[in-house]
mmCIF file of C-alpha atoms and ligand atoms in Angstrom:
data_model
loop_
_atom_site.group_PDB
_atom_site.id
_atom_site.type_symbol
_atom_site.label_atom_id
_atom_site.label_comp_id
_atom_site.label_asym_id
_atom_site.label_seq_id
_atom_site.Cartn_x
_atom_site.Cartn_y
_atom_site.Cartn_z
ATOM 1 C CA MET A 394 98.655 116.455 124.782
ATOM 2 C CA ILE A 395 102.509 116.371 125.522
ATOM 3 C CA ARG A 396 104.510 118.850 123.467
ATOM 4 C CA ALA A 397 107.351 117.545 121.585
ATOM 5 C CA HIS A 398 110.363 118.784 119.596
ATOM 6 C CA GLY A 399 112.174 116.925 117.111
ATOM 7 C CA TYR A 400 113.711 116.881 113.496
ATOM 8 C CA ALA A 401 111.517 116.332 110.451
ATOM 9 C CA ALA A 402 111.463 116.282 106.830
ATOM 10 C CA HIS A 403 108.549 118.080 105.341
ATOM 11 C CA GLU A 404 108.428 116.514 101.834
ATOM 12 C CA PRO A 405 110.288 113.445 100.418
ATOM 13 C CA GLY A 406 114.133 114.295 100.256
ATOM 14 C CA GLY A 407 113.679 117.342 102.376
ATOM 15 C CA ALA A 408 116.158 118.149 104.931
ATOM 16 C CA LEU A 409 115.598 117.562 108.646
ATOM 17 C CA VAL A 410 114.635 120.645 110.274
ATOM 18 C CA PRO A 411 113.434 121.668 113.786
ATOM 19 C CA PHE A 412 109.609 120.688 114.027
ATOM 20 C CA ALA A 413 107.254 120.934 117.012
ATOM 21 C CA PHE A 414 104.454 118.463 117.210
ATOM 22 C CA THR A 415 102.370 116.605 120.029
ATOM 23 C CA ARG A 416 102.142 113.253 121.319
ATOM 24 C CA ARG A 417 99.145 111.671 122.927
ATOM 25 C CA ASP A 418 98.441 112.077 126.597
ATOM 26 C CA PRO A 419 99.828 109.045 128.631
ATOM 27 C CA GLY A 420 97.220 106.504 129.472
ATOM 28 C CA PRO A 421 97.337 104.238 132.436
ATOM 29 C CA GLY A 422 99.462 101.595 130.594
ATOM 30 C CA ASP A 423 102.034 104.395 128.895
ATOM 31 C CA VAL A 424 105.515 105.293 129.822
ATOM 32 C CA VAL A 425 106.837 108.641 129.225
ATOM 33 C CA LEU A 426 110.415 108.913 127.816
ATOM 34 C CA ARG A 427 113.013 111.692 127.752
ATOM 35 C CA ILE A 428 114.906 110.433 124.745
ATOM 36 C CA THR A 429 118.739 110.611 125.256
ATOM 37 C CA HIS A 430 119.674 108.765 122.105
ATOM 38 C CA CYS A 431 118.717 107.669 118.572
ATOM 39 C CA GLY A 432 120.674 105.679 116.234
ATOM 40 C CA ILE A 433 120.405 106.544 112.553
ATOM 41 C CA CYS A 434 119.313 103.569 110.636
ATOM 42 C CA HIS A 435 119.702 103.309 106.875
ATOM 43 C CA SER A 436 115.867 102.865 106.660
ATOM 44 C CA ASP A 437 115.534 106.088 108.282
ATOM 45 C CA GLU A 438 117.250 107.621 105.193
ATOM 46 C CA ARG A 439 114.886 105.663 102.867
ATOM 47 C CA ALA A 440 111.868 106.871 104.651
ATOM 48 C CA VAL A 441 112.782 110.493 104.442
ATOM 49 C CA SER A 442 113.674 110.050 100.736
ATOM 50 C CA GLY A 443 110.033 108.995 100.050
ATOM 51 C CA TRP A 444 109.609 105.358 100.853
ATOM 52 C CA MET A 445 106.140 106.151 102.567
ATOM 53 C CA PRO A 446 104.950 109.188 100.518
ATOM 54 C CA SER A 447 102.040 109.848 102.589
ATOM 55 C CA ALA A 448 104.011 110.167 105.980
ATOM 56 C CA PHE A 449 105.115 113.735 105.876
ATOM 57 C CA PRO A 450 106.079 115.654 107.900
ATOM 58 C CA LEU A 451 108.183 112.779 109.100
ATOM 59 C CA VAL A 452 110.189 112.550 112.287
ATOM 60 C CA PRO A 453 112.299 109.414 111.622
ATOM 61 C CA GLY A 454 114.136 107.345 114.290
ATOM 62 C CA HIS A 455 113.353 103.678 115.582
ATOM 63 C CA GLU A 456 116.567 102.974 117.716
ATOM 64 C CA ILE A 457 115.512 104.972 120.596
ATOM 65 C CA ILE A 458 116.884 105.124 124.196
ATOM 66 C CA GLY A 459 115.528 107.244 127.072
ATOM 67 C CA GLU A 460 115.059 107.819 130.707
ATOM 68 C CA VAL A 461 111.446 107.057 131.985
ATOM 69 C CA THR A 462 110.004 110.429 133.552
ATOM 70 C CA ALA A 463 106.417 109.281 134.128
ATOM 71 C CA VAL A 464 104.588 106.224 134.135
ATOM 72 C CA GLY A 465 100.722 105.456 134.121
ATOM 73 C CA ALA A 466 98.817 103.793 137.246
ATOM 74 C CA ASP A 467 98.856 100.335 135.560
ATOM 75 C CA VAL A 468 102.595 100.412 134.485
ATOM 76 C CA ARG A 469 104.280 97.279 136.223
ATOM 77 C CA ARG A 470 107.854 96.969 134.312
ATOM 78 C CA PHE A 471 109.047 100.549 134.492
ATOM 79 C CA ARG A 472 109.729 103.387 137.172
ATOM 80 C CA GLY A 473 110.713 107.095 136.992
ATOM 81 C CA GLY A 474 114.583 107.275 136.271
ATOM 82 C CA ASP A 475 114.647 103.794 134.624
ATOM 83 C CA ARG A 476 116.310 103.600 131.197
ATOM 84 C CA ALA A 477 114.156 102.157 128.473
ATOM 85 C CA GLY A 478 114.154 101.414 124.631
ATOM 86 C CA VAL A 479 111.868 101.486 121.760
ATOM 87 C CA GLY A 480 112.451 99.908 118.450
ATOM 88 C CA CYS A 481 110.384 99.785 115.202
ATOM 89 C CA LEU A 482 106.994 99.473 116.645
ATOM 90 C CA VAL A 483 105.024 101.262 119.305
ATOM 91 C CA ASP A 484 101.881 99.121 118.900
ATOM 92 C CA SER A 485 100.023 95.963 117.410
ATOM 93 C CA CYS A 486 96.611 94.352 117.574
ATOM 94 C CA ARG A 487 97.679 92.269 120.684
ATOM 95 C CA ALA A 488 95.105 89.385 119.875
ATOM 96 C CA CYS A 489 96.221 87.858 116.719
ATOM 97 C CA PRO A 490 98.334 84.435 116.479
ATOM 98 C CA ALA A 491 101.779 86.531 115.842
ATOM 99 C CA CYS A 492 100.980 88.919 118.692
ATOM 100 C CA ASP A 493 100.197 86.147 121.118
ATOM 101 C CA ALA A 494 103.466 84.294 120.115
ATOM 102 C CA GLY A 495 105.539 87.516 120.776
ATOM 103 C CA ASP A 496 105.925 88.091 117.172
ATOM 104 C CA GLU A 497 104.301 91.405 117.268
ATOM 105 C CA HIS A 498 106.233 92.754 114.289
ATOM 106 C CA ALA A 499 104.430 90.231 112.176
ATOM 107 C CA CYS A 500 100.974 91.272 113.517
ATOM 108 C CA HIS A 501 98.061 90.123 111.160
ATOM 109 C CA GLN A 502 96.734 93.884 111.546
ATOM 110 C CA ARG A 503 99.855 95.302 110.876
ATOM 111 C CA ALA A 504 102.087 96.479 113.720
ATOM 112 C CA THR A 505 102.128 100.276 114.346
ATOM 113 C CA PRO A 506 105.483 101.582 113.210
ATOM 114 C CA THR A 507 107.350 103.898 115.405
ATOM 115 C CA TYR A 508 107.005 106.405 112.639
ATOM 116 C CA GLY A 509 105.192 106.556 109.434
ATOM 117 C CA GLY A 510 102.049 104.873 111.051
ATOM 118 C CA ARG A 511 98.846 105.853 112.684
ATOM 119 C CA ASP A 512 98.561 105.862 116.519
ATOM 120 C CA ARG A 513 96.011 103.147 117.463
ATOM 121 C CA ILE A 514 94.481 105.290 120.048
ATOM 122 C CA THR A 515 94.316 108.766 118.677
ATOM 123 C CA GLY A 516 94.602 108.071 114.987
ATOM 124 C CA GLU A 517 97.325 110.718 114.648
ATOM 125 C CA PRO A 518 100.434 110.005 112.688
ATOM 126 C CA THR A 519 103.127 108.100 114.754
ATOM 127 C CA GLN A 520 106.549 110.197 114.928
ATOM 128 C CA GLY A 521 109.916 108.716 115.720
ATOM 129 C CA GLY A 522 112.985 109.306 117.860
ATOM 130 C CA TYR A 523 114.679 112.270 116.370
ATOM 131 C CA ALA A 524 112.929 113.881 119.164
ATOM 132 C CA ASP A 525 113.023 114.977 122.995
ATOM 133 C CA VAL A 526 110.258 113.054 124.114
ATOM 134 C CA LEU A 527 108.070 109.694 123.537
ATOM 135 C CA VAL A 528 104.984 108.193 124.878
ATOM 136 C CA VAL A 529 104.684 104.452 124.531
ATOM 137 C CA ASP A 530 102.512 101.523 125.970
ATOM 138 C CA GLU A 531 104.920 99.799 128.374
ATOM 139 C CA ARG A 532 104.409 96.583 126.394
ATOM 140 C CA TYR A 533 106.475 98.040 123.405
ATOM 141 C CA ALA A 534 109.018 99.334 125.593
ATOM 142 C CA LEU A 535 112.310 97.491 126.418
ATOM 143 C CA ARG A 536 114.141 97.381 129.668
ATOM 144 C CA VAL A 537 117.712 98.138 129.071
ATOM 145 C CA PRO A 538 120.316 96.510 131.257
ATOM 146 C CA SER A 539 122.350 98.848 132.976
ATOM 147 C CA ALA A 540 125.646 97.193 131.654
ATOM 148 C CA LEU A 541 124.799 98.653 128.413
ATOM 149 C CA ASP A 542 126.260 101.888 127.330
ATOM 150 C CA PRO A 543 123.113 103.945 126.245
ATOM 151 C CA ALA A 544 124.538 105.139 122.911
ATOM 152 C CA GLY A 545 125.804 101.803 122.159
ATOM 153 C CA ALA A 546 122.352 100.332 123.118
ATOM 154 C CA ALA A 547 120.308 102.460 120.954
ATOM 155 C CA PRO A 548 121.254 100.722 117.567
ATOM 156 C CA LEU A 549 120.447 97.259 119.031
ATOM 157 C CA LEU A 550 116.775 98.060 118.933
ATOM 158 C CA CYS A 551 116.824 97.773 115.016
ATOM 159 C CA ALA A 552 120.152 96.769 113.600
ATOM 160 C CA GLY A 553 120.596 94.520 116.581
ATOM 161 C CA ILE A 554 117.436 92.506 116.679
ATOM 162 C CA THR A 555 117.407 92.360 112.904
ATOM 163 C CA THR A 556 120.865 90.481 112.925
ATOM 164 C CA TYR A 557 120.210 88.540 116.055
ATOM 165 C CA SER A 558 116.881 87.190 115.128
ATOM 166 C CA PRO A 559 117.720 85.252 111.885
ATOM 167 C CA LEU A 560 121.171 83.925 113.314
ATOM 168 C CA ARG A 561 118.861 82.555 116.372
ATOM 169 C CA HIS A 562 116.103 81.516 113.995
ATOM 170 C CA TRP A 563 118.420 79.402 111.392
ATOM 171 C CA GLY A 564 120.246 77.889 114.547
ATOM 172 C CA VAL A 565 123.963 79.411 113.639
ATOM 173 C CA GLY A 566 126.421 78.091 115.936
ATOM 174 C CA PRO A 567 129.776 76.219 116.223
ATOM 175 C CA GLY A 568 130.776 74.368 113.020
ATOM 176 C CA HIS A 569 129.038 76.830 110.855
ATOM 177 C CA VAL A 570 130.637 79.296 108.496
ATOM 178 C CA VAL A 571 128.608 82.422 108.377
ATOM 179 C CA GLY A 572 129.098 85.239 105.817
ATOM 180 C CA VAL A 573 128.119 88.667 106.576
ATOM 181 C CA ALA A 574 127.543 90.894 103.402
ATOM 182 C CA GLY A 575 127.854 94.667 104.026
ATOM 183 C CA LEU A 576 129.811 96.017 106.895
ATOM 184 C CA GLY A 577 127.615 98.852 107.912
ATOM 185 C CA GLY A 578 125.287 99.187 111.224
ATOM 186 C CA LEU A 579 123.555 95.936 110.519
ATOM 187 C CA GLY A 580 126.509 93.978 109.172
ATOM 188 C CA HIS A 581 129.062 94.799 112.120
ATOM 189 C CA LEU A 582 126.597 93.771 114.679
ATOM 190 C CA GLY A 583 125.899 90.583 112.636
ATOM 191 C CA VAL A 584 129.556 89.922 112.977
ATOM 192 C CA LYS A 585 129.626 90.174 116.630
ATOM 193 C CA PHE A 586 126.593 88.065 117.077
ATOM 194 C CA ALA A 587 127.647 85.277 114.640
ATOM 195 C CA LYS A 588 131.152 85.156 116.440
ATOM 196 C CA ALA A 589 129.421 85.136 120.104
ATOM 197 C CA PHE A 590 127.237 82.228 118.824
ATOM 198 C CA GLY A 591 130.653 80.308 118.001
ATOM 199 C CA ALA A 592 130.479 80.329 114.092
ATOM 200 C CA GLU A 593 133.430 81.238 111.977
ATOM 201 C CA VAL A 594 132.919 84.429 110.393
ATOM 202 C CA VAL A 595 133.464 85.848 106.980
ATOM 203 C CA VAL A 596 132.909 89.427 106.003
ATOM 204 C CA LEU A 597 132.006 90.194 102.448
ATOM 205 C CA THR A 598 132.562 93.789 101.788
ATOM 206 C CA THR A 599 132.982 96.474 98.746
ATOM 207 C CA SER A 600 135.216 98.545 100.876
ATOM 208 C CA ALA A 601 138.618 96.937 100.957
ATOM 209 C CA GLY A 602 139.561 99.596 103.526
ATOM 210 C CA LYS A 603 137.301 98.053 105.938
ATOM 211 C CA ALA A 604 139.172 94.557 105.917
ATOM 212 C CA ALA A 605 141.414 95.397 108.889
ATOM 213 C CA ALA A 606 138.480 96.550 110.987
ATOM 214 C CA ALA A 607 136.533 93.784 110.180
ATOM 215 C CA ILE A 608 139.195 91.260 111.545
ATOM 216 C CA GLU A 609 139.440 93.561 114.747
ATOM 217 C CA LEU A 610 135.507 93.141 115.128
ATOM 218 C CA GLY A 611 135.951 89.363 115.187
ATOM 219 C CA ALA A 612 135.633 88.280 111.680
ATOM 220 C CA ASP A 613 137.896 85.297 110.572
ATOM 221 C CA ARG A 614 138.329 86.161 106.936
ATOM 222 C CA VAL A 615 137.426 89.143 104.632
ATOM 223 C CA VAL A 616 136.376 88.757 101.042
ATOM 224 C CA VAL A 617 136.316 91.994 98.972
ATOM 225 C CA SER A 618 133.159 91.641 97.067
ATOM 226 C CA THR A 619 134.125 93.467 93.993
ATOM 227 C CA SER A 620 137.273 91.235 93.319
ATOM 228 C CA ARG A 621 136.271 88.389 91.172
ATOM 229 C CA GLU A 622 139.070 86.283 92.192
ATOM 230 C CA GLN A 623 138.228 86.801 95.925
ATOM 231 C CA MET A 624 134.530 85.802 95.182
ATOM 232 C CA ARG A 625 135.574 82.772 92.872
ATOM 233 C CA ALA A 626 137.959 81.608 95.811
ATOM 234 C CA ALA A 627 135.012 81.803 98.254
ATOM 235 C CA ALA A 628 132.472 79.997 96.005
ATOM 236 C CA GLY A 629 130.869 77.170 98.037
ATOM 237 C CA SER A 630 132.435 78.023 101.269
ATOM 238 C CA LEU A 631 129.598 79.272 103.540
ATOM 239 C CA ASP A 632 126.516 77.679 105.394
ATOM 240 C CA PHE A 633 124.730 80.719 106.091
ATOM 241 C CA LEU A 634 124.857 84.385 104.694
ATOM 242 C CA LEU A 635 123.119 87.445 106.074
ATOM 243 C CA ASP A 636 122.911 89.860 103.238
ATOM 244 C CA THR A 637 122.895 93.494 104.643
ATOM 245 C CA VAL A 638 123.329 95.186 101.482
ATOM 246 C CA SER A 639 121.264 98.332 101.139
ATOM 247 C CA ALA A 640 121.943 99.156 97.532
ATOM 248 C CA PRO A 641 121.003 96.982 94.381
ATOM 249 C CA HIS A 642 123.637 94.452 93.923
ATOM 250 C CA ASP A 643 123.852 91.040 92.088
ATOM 251 C CA VAL A 644 122.480 88.583 94.642
ATOM 252 C CA ASN A 645 123.340 85.719 92.191
ATOM 253 C CA ALA A 646 127.211 86.299 92.858
ATOM 254 C CA TYR A 647 126.563 86.198 96.702
ATOM 255 C CA LEU A 648 124.611 82.840 96.236
ATOM 256 C CA SER A 649 127.365 81.536 94.800
ATOM 257 C CA THR A 650 129.448 81.582 97.848
ATOM 258 C CA LEU A 651 126.983 79.310 99.763
ATOM 259 C CA ARG A 652 127.733 75.567 100.038
ATOM 260 C CA ARG A 653 125.083 72.795 99.076
ATOM 261 C CA ASP A 654 122.265 73.469 101.427
ATOM 262 C CA GLY A 655 123.428 76.781 102.500
ATOM 263 C CA THR A 656 120.851 79.675 103.081
ATOM 264 C CA LEU A 657 121.303 83.443 102.058
ATOM 265 C CA CYS A 658 118.896 85.594 104.416
ATOM 266 C CA LEU A 659 118.205 89.068 102.969
ATOM 267 C CA LEU A 660 118.042 91.765 105.426
ATOM 268 C CA GLY A 661 118.971 94.672 103.249
ATOM 269 C CA ILE A 662 116.074 96.413 101.263
ATOM 270 C CA PRO A 663 117.394 97.802 98.015
ATOM 271 C CA ALA A 664 114.943 99.975 96.259
ATOM 272 C CA GLU A 665 114.551 97.692 92.973
ATOM 273 C CA PRO A 666 113.572 94.205 92.436
ATOM 274 C CA PHE A 667 116.146 91.865 91.079
ATOM 275 C CA GLY A 668 116.635 88.807 89.247
ATOM 276 C CA ILE A 669 117.699 85.467 90.296
ATOM 277 C CA THR A 670 119.345 82.624 88.019
ATOM 278 C CA ALA A 671 117.584 79.602 88.778
ATOM 279 C CA LEU A 672 120.587 77.330 88.661
ATOM 280 C CA ARG A 673 122.103 79.247 91.489
ATOM 281 C CA LEU A 674 119.666 77.689 93.722
ATOM 282 C CA ILE A 675 119.080 74.515 92.081
ATOM 283 C CA GLY A 676 122.618 73.511 91.685
ATOM 284 C CA GLY A 677 123.121 73.578 95.276
ATOM 285 C CA ARG A 678 119.847 73.128 96.668
ATOM 286 C CA ARG A 679 120.244 76.471 98.190
ATOM 287 C CA SER A 680 117.615 78.637 99.953
ATOM 288 C CA LEU A 681 116.756 82.209 99.573
ATOM 289 C CA THR A 682 115.078 83.797 102.302
ATOM 290 C CA GLY A 683 114.569 87.117 104.357
ATOM 291 C CA SER A 684 114.069 88.416 107.829
ATOM 292 C CA ALA A 685 112.602 91.526 109.335
ATOM 293 C CA ILE A 686 113.533 92.829 113.100
ATOM 294 C CA GLY A 687 112.096 90.873 115.795
ATOM 295 C CA GLY A 688 109.314 90.433 118.390
ATOM 296 C CA ILE A 689 109.523 92.305 121.696
ATOM 297 C CA ARG A 690 110.358 89.230 123.794
ATOM 298 C CA GLU A 691 113.196 88.523 121.502
ATOM 299 C CA THR A 692 114.267 91.970 121.487
ATOM 300 C CA GLN A 693 114.510 91.765 125.238
ATOM 301 C CA GLU A 694 116.371 88.604 125.165
ATOM 302 C CA MET A 695 118.880 90.054 122.696
ATOM 303 C CA LEU A 696 119.509 93.038 125.097
ATOM 304 C CA GLY A 697 120.319 90.459 128.128
ATOM 305 C CA PHE A 698 122.622 88.626 125.628
ATOM 306 C CA CYS A 699 124.474 91.751 124.555
ATOM 307 C CA ALA A 700 124.852 92.624 128.266
ATOM 308 C CA GLU A 701 125.949 89.280 129.365
ATOM 309 C CA HIS A 702 128.498 89.068 126.348
ATOM 310 C CA GLY A 703 129.630 92.532 126.415
ATOM 311 C CA ILE A 704 128.257 93.396 123.066
ATOM 312 C CA SER A 705 127.476 96.844 121.821
ATOM 313 C CA THR A 706 127.334 98.986 118.810
ATOM 314 C CA ASP A 707 130.541 100.786 117.428
ATOM 315 C CA VAL A 708 128.953 104.262 117.227
ATOM 316 C CA GLU A 709 129.887 107.791 116.008
ATOM 317 C CA LEU A 710 127.877 110.261 118.485
ATOM 318 C CA ILE A 711 126.826 113.211 116.767
ATOM 319 C CA ARG A 712 124.576 116.335 117.459
ATOM 320 C CA PRO A 713 121.166 116.832 115.538
ATOM 321 C CA ASP A 714 122.447 119.586 113.323
ATOM 322 C CA ARG A 715 124.659 117.058 111.559
ATOM 323 C CA ILE A 716 121.758 114.535 110.345
ATOM 324 C CA GLY A 717 122.224 115.632 106.690
ATOM 325 C CA GLU A 718 125.878 114.956 106.918
ATOM 326 C CA ALA A 719 125.414 111.680 108.569
ATOM 327 C CA PHE A 720 122.942 110.490 105.754
ATOM 328 C CA ASP A 721 125.070 111.527 103.223
ATOM 329 C CA ARG A 722 128.136 109.712 104.792
ATOM 330 C CA MET A 723 125.956 106.449 105.519
ATOM 331 C CA LEU A 724 125.061 106.470 101.730
ATOM 332 C CA HIS A 725 128.691 106.524 100.821
ATOM 333 C CA SER A 726 129.334 103.572 103.592
ATOM 334 C CA ASP A 727 131.358 105.980 105.323
ATOM 335 C CA VAL A 728 130.391 105.397 109.071
ATOM 336 C CA ARG A 729 132.159 103.048 111.400
ATOM 337 C CA TYR A 730 129.338 101.831 112.129
ATOM 338 C CA ARG A 731 126.460 103.489 113.377
ATOM 339 C CA PHE A 732 125.599 107.404 113.698
ATOM 340 C CA VAL A 733 123.766 107.907 116.907
ATOM 341 C CA LEU A 734 122.099 111.234 117.874
ATOM 342 C CA ASP A 735 122.953 112.670 121.099
ATOM 343 C CA LEU A 736 119.744 114.166 122.106
ATOM 344 C CA GLY A 737 120.456 114.382 125.937
ATOM 345 C CA SER A 738 123.008 117.092 126.215
ATOM 346 C CA PRO A 739 121.866 120.779 126.138
ATOM 347 C CA ASN A 740 122.397 122.230 122.520
HETATM 348 P P1 NAP B 296 124.439 100.918 106.184
HETATM 349 O O1 NAP B 296 124.951 100.994 107.706
HETATM 350 O O2 NAP B 296 124.362 101.794 105.101
HETATM 351 O O3 NAP B 296 125.177 99.425 105.575
HETATM 352 C C1 NAP B 296 124.984 99.096 104.311
HETATM 353 C C2 NAP B 296 126.221 98.280 103.704
HETATM 354 O O4 NAP B 296 126.020 97.738 102.453
HETATM 355 C C3 NAP B 296 127.283 99.586 103.498
HETATM 356 O O5 NAP B 296 128.030 99.907 104.766
HETATM 357 C C4 NAP B 296 128.079 98.902 102.624
HETATM 358 O O6 NAP B 296 129.140 97.959 103.237
HETATM 359 C C5 NAP B 296 126.983 97.863 101.968
HETATM 360 N N1 NAP B 296 126.802 98.439 100.499
HETATM 361 C C6 NAP B 296 126.350 99.672 100.204
HETATM 362 N N2 NAP B 296 126.328 99.904 98.896
HETATM 363 C C7 NAP B 296 126.605 98.592 98.513
HETATM 364 C C8 NAP B 296 126.475 98.098 97.043
HETATM 365 N N3 NAP B 296 126.507 98.849 95.977
HETATM 366 N N4 NAP B 296 127.159 96.858 96.845
HETATM 367 C C9 NAP B 296 127.416 96.025 97.736
HETATM 368 N N5 NAP B 296 127.356 96.526 99.216
HETATM 369 C C10 NAP B 296 127.066 97.781 99.405
HETATM 370 O O7 NAP B 296 122.644 100.157 106.389
HETATM 371 P P2 NAP B 296 122.314 99.461 107.471
HETATM 372 O O8 NAP B 296 121.466 100.508 108.612
HETATM 373 O O9 NAP B 296 123.146 98.393 108.081
HETATM 374 O O10 NAP B 296 120.945 98.744 106.885
HETATM 375 C C11 NAP B 296 121.177 98.028 105.795
HETATM 376 C C12 NAP B 296 119.999 97.650 105.004
HETATM 377 O O11 NAP B 296 119.111 96.690 105.876
HETATM 378 C C13 NAP B 296 119.083 98.747 104.597
HETATM 379 O O12 NAP B 296 118.701 98.577 103.265
HETATM 380 C C14 NAP B 296 117.916 98.850 105.616
HETATM 381 O O13 NAP B 296 116.942 99.738 104.890
HETATM 382 C C15 NAP B 296 117.686 97.194 105.666
HETATM 383 N N6 NAP B 296 117.192 97.286 107.057
HETATM 384 C C16 NAP B 296 116.405 96.037 107.257
HETATM 385 C C17 NAP B 296 115.687 95.682 108.442
HETATM 386 C C18 NAP B 296 115.143 94.441 108.259
HETATM 387 O O14 NAP B 296 114.198 94.235 109.352
HETATM 388 N N7 NAP B 296 115.073 93.693 107.380
HETATM 389 C C19 NAP B 296 116.043 96.487 109.383
HETATM 390 C C20 NAP B 296 116.897 97.572 109.404
HETATM 391 C C21 NAP B 296 117.498 97.906 108.408
HETATM 392 P P3 NAP B 296 130.507 97.569 102.603
HETATM 393 O O15 NAP B 296 131.080 99.044 102.677
HETATM 394 O O16 NAP B 296 131.013 96.686 103.813
HETATM 395 O O17 NAP B 296 130.483 97.057 101.338
HETATM 396 ZN ZN1 ZN B 297 116.246 100.462 111.189
HETATM 397 ZN ZN1 ZN B 298 98.363 91.213 116.087
#
């Protein structure tokens, strides 16, 4: 077993405190990473607050960048000293049609989540990247282009692929008007990708104070979604809307911003179910859909796209003793745009 040190919550809603645990002994297909950076995703806070009640003690973190310190005898894609990344999954069945198609995140036997799951080899709980070391099969590790800054690359492994994948799937490009609701970790990357794909981009935000920053990120227009007037003026204007809002909100109001045949894609995961007014869909033949992360192949493609187009995450780098403050500020939409733990510097 490999000894690991991380930050765990011991019960739902508990503070993240230093925690010693073990990782599996690396097998022939495994790489060992010394973790240097881990992004703080809104889903981490949700997990700590009790999303998966059986998963405690819980070390969150699925936006992981590290340096390869050891490789098994069969590893082909990594060597010691390489930079590698790990996102939301660390294993899957490898045999079902989804895995065969490179959609491991949609594995019919359920992919093994980076934390809150069970290691397929040892049966032990999986633990995430708010830690110093990780063991993972190379098939689920990403090569990180050297052009990418490691802190800015970490959030690409969840927030990045989660916004890149639906924009690709629904063929967003020149001539499309794309809305991004919620300018947080996911949202700000959604703006950068939609812009890079050639779309006209409209940010819908509850934070009027983020308007200037949204334009700087590349948005063409900003709609303050708490303003009825601005929402009314935006009615029927969007071809596609990425909804990254983390909290309960009136999705009907956002559906109204779509043109005929427009699509609203849910990415955010509000805690409560919500109601849809049928006429919001029927009237404009609109579609309501959703999307979750992406497979390993597409994540690798996305990292290459970012390196080629100079796309990175805007991060606020913090030391692990400030995780609690970071969660709190994230819950108040007060981060531009992603906290990233600096795990590489000596404490
Ligand atoms: P985040 O950084 O906290 O951003 C969420 C944004 O939502 C906030 O910055 C805020 O933007 C907006 N918002 C918050 N409360 C709101 C409200 N009451 N009404 C309207 N807008 C509100 O979170 P994130 O890490 O980007 O994650 C966003 C959501 O996606 C979370 O629910 C997370 O669990 C989920 N997620 C899903 C996937 C997936 O695979 N689908 C992957 C990762 C994360 P403004 O200040 O601009 O209004
Ligand atoms: Zn995430
Ligand atoms: Zn599978």
